[in-house]
Coordinates of N, CA and C in Angstrom, one line a residue:
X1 N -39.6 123.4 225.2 CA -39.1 124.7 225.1 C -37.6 124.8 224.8
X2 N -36.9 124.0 224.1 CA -35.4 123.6 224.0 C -35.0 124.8 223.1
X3 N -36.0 124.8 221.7 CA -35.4 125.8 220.8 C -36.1 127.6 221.3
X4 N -36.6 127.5 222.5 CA -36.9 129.1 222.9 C -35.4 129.3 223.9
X5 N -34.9 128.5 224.7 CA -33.6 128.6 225.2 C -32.4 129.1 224.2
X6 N -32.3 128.1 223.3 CA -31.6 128.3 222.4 C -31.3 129.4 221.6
X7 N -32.9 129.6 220.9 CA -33.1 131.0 220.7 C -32.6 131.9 221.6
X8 N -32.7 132.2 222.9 CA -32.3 133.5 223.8 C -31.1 132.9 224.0
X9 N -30.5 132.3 224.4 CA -29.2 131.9 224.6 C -28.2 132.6 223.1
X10 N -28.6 132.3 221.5 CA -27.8 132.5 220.5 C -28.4 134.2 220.4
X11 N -29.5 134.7 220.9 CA -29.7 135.8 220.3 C -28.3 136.6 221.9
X12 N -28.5 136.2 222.4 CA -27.5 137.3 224.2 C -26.2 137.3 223.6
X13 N -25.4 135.7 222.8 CA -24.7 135.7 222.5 C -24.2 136.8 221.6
X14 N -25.3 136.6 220.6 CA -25.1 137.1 219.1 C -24.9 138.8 219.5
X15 N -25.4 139.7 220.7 CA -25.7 140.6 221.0 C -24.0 141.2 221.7
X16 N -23.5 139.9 222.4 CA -22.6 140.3 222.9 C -21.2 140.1 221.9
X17 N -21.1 139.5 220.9 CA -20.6 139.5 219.8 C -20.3 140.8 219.3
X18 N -21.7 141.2 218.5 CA -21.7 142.5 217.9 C -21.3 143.7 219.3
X19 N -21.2 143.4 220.3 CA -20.2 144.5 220.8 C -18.9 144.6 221.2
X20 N -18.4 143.4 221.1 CA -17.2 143.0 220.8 C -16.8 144.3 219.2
X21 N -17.9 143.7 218.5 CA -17.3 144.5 216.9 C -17.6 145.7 217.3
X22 N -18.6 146.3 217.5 CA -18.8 147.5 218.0 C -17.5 148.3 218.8
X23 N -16.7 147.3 219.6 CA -15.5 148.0 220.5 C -14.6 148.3 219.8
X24 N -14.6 146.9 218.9 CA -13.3 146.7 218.2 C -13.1 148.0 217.0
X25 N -14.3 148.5 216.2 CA -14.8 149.3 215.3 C -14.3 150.6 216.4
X26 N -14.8 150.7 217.5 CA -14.6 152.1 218.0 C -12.8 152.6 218.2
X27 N -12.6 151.4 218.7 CA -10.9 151.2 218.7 C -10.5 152.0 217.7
X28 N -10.8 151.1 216.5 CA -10.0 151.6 215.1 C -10.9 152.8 214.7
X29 N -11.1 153.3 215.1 CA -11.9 154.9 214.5 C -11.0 155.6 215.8
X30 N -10.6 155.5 216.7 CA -9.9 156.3 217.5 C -8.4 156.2 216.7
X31 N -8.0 154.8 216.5 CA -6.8 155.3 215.9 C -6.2 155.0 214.6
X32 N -7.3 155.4 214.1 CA -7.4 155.5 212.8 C -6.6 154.2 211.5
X33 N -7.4 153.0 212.1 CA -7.0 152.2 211.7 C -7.9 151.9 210.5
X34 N -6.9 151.1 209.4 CA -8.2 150.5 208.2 C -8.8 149.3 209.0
X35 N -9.6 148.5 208.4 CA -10.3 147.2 209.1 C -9.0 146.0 209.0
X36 N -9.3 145.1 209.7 CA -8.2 144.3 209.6 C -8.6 142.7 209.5
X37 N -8.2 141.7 209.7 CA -8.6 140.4 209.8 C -9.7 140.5 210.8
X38 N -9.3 141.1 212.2 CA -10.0 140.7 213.5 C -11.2 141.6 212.9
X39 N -11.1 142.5 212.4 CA -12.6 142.9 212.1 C -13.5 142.3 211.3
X40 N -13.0 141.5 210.4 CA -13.8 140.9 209.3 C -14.3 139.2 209.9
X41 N -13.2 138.9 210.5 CA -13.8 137.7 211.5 C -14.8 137.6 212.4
X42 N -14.3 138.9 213.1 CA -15.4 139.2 214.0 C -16.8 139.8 213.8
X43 N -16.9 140.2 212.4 CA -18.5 140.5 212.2 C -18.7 139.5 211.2
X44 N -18.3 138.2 210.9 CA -18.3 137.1 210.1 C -19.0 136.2 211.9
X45 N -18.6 136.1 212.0 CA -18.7 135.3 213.7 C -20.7 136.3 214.3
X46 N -20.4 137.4 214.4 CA -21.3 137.6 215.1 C -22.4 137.2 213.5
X47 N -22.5 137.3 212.7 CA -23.4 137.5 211.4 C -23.8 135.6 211.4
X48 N -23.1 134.4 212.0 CA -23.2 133.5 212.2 C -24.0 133.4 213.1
X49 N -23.8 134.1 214.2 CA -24.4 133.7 215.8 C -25.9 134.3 215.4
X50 N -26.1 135.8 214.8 CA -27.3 135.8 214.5 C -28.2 135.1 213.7
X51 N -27.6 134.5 212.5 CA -27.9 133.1 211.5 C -28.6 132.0 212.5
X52 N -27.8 131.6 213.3 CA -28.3 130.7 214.1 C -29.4 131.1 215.2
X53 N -29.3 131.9 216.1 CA -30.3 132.2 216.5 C -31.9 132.8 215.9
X54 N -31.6 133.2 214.8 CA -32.5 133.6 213.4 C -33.3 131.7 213.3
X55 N -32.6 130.8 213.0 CA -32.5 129.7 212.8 C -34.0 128.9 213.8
X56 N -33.2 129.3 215.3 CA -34.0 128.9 216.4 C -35.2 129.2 216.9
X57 N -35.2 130.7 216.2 CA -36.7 131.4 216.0 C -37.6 130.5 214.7
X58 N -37.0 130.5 214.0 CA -37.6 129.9 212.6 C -38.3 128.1 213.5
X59 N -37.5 127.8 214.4 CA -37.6 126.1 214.3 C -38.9 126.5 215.3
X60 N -38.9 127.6 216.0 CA -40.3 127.7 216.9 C -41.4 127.9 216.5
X61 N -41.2 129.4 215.4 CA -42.9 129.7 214.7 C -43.4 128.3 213.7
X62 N -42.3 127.7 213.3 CA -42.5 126.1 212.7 C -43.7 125.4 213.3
X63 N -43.4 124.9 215.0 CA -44.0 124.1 215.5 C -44.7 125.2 216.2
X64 N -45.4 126.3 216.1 CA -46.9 126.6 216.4 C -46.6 128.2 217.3
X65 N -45.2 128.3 217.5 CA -45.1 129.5 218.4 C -44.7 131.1 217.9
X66 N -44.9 131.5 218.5 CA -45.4 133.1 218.0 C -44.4 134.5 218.4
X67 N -43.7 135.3 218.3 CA -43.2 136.2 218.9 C -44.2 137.1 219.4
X68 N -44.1 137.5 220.5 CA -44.9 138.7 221.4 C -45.2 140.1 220.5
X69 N -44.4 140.1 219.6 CA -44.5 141.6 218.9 C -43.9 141.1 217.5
X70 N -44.8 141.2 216.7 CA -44.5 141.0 215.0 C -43.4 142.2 214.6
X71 N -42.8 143.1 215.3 CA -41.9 143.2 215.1 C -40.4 142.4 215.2
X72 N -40.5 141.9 215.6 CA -39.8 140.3 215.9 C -38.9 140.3 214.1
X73 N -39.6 139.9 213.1 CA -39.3 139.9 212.1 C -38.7 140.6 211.4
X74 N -39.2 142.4 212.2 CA -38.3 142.7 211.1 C -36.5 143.3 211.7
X75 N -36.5 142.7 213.4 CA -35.2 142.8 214.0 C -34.2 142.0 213.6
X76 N -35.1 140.8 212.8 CA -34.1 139.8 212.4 C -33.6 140.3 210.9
X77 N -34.1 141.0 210.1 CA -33.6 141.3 209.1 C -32.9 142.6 208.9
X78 N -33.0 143.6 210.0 CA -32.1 144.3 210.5 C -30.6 144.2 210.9
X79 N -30.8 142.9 211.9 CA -29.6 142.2 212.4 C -28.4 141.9 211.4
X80 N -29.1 141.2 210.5 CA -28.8 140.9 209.0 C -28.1 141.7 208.4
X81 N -28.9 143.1 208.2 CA -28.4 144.1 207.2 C -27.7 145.5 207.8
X82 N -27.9 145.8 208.6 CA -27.8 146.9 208.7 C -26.0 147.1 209.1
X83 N -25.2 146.0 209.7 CA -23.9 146.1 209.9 C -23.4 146.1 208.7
X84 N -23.5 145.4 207.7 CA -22.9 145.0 206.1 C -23.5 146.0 205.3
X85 N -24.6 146.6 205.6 CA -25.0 147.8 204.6 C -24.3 148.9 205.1
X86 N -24.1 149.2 206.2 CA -23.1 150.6 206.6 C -21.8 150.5 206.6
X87 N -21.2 148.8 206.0 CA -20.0 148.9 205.8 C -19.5 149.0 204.1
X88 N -20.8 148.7 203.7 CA -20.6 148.8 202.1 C -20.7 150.2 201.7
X89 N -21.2 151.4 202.6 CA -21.5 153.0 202.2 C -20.2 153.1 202.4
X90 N -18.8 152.3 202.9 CA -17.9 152.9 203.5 C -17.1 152.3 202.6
X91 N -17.3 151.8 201.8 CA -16.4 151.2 201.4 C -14.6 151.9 200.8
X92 N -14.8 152.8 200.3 CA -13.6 154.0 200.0 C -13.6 155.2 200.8
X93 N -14.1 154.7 201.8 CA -13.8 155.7 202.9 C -12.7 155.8 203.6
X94 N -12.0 157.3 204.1 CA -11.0 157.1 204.9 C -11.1 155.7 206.2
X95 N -10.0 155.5 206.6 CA -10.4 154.5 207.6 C -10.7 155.0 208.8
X96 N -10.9 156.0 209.4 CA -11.9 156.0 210.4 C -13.4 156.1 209.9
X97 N -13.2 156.5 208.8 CA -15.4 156.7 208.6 C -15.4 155.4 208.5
X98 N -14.7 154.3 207.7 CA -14.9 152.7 208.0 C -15.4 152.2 209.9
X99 N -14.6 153.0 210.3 CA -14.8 152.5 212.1 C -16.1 152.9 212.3
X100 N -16.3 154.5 211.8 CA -17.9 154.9 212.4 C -18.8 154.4 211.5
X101 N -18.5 153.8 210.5 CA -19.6 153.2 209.6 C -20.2 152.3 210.8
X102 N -19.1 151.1 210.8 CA -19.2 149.9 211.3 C -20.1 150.2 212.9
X103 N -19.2 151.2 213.6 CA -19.8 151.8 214.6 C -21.6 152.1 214.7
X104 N -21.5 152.7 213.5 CA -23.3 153.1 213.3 C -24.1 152.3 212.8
X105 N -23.7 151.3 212.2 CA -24.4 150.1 211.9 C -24.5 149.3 213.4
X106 N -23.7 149.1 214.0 CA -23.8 148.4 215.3 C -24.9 149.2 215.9
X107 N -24.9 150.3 216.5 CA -25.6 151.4 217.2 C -27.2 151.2 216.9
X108 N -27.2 151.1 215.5 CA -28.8 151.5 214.9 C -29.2 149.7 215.3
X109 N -28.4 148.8 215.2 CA -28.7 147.4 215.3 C -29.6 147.5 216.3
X110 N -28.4 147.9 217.7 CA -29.7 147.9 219.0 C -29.9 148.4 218.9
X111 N -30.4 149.6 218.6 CA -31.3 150.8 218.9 C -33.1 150.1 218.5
X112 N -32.8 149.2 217.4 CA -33.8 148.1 216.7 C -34.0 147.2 218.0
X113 N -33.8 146.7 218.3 CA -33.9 145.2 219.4 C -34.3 146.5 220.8
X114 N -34.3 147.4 221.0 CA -34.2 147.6 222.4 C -35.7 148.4 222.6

């Protein structure tokens, strides 16, 4: 059961990541910042951690294991999309709707997993 650890271990991570971005995103929508390095690193970082934990799921259903709810599948392609698609609607947006973009992409992320 090495890669079901790993799996929950990179998915808690990956979770606590994106609220890191999520904080960081709310920060800059209070004070009306554009995005910055730390923002583009930090959802570059969490978009890794879910890669990999994505990864550790994949190395399970491989050798014969199953997720409890076939929605399983499509949280992982959510994870994937939904922060970088609501930052691409933003893209010439003032820089707080960039924060709430980011912000609402984070939001709807869990709202998916939970």
């Amino acid at each position: 059961m090495f890669a079901a650890d790993v799996h929950l271990t990179l998915a808690w991570t990956a979770a606590v990541a994106m609220a890191a971005v999520a904080l960081e995103a709310c920060v800059r929508t209070v004070r009306g910042r554009r995005p910055g390095r730390l923002a583009e690193v930090g959802l570059g970082l969490a978009l890794v951690l879910i890669g990999m934990s994505v990864a550790a799921g994949l190395a399970m259903l491989v050798r014969g294991g199953r997720p409890r709810e076939s929605l399983h599948y499509l949280y992982a392609i959510l994870a994937f999309g939904l922060v970088p698609m609501a930052d691409s609607f933003a893209v010439r947006a003032p820089a707080r709707w960039k924060g709430l973009a980011r912000l609402g992409g984070n939001g709807l992320r869990f709202w998916t997993n939970s």
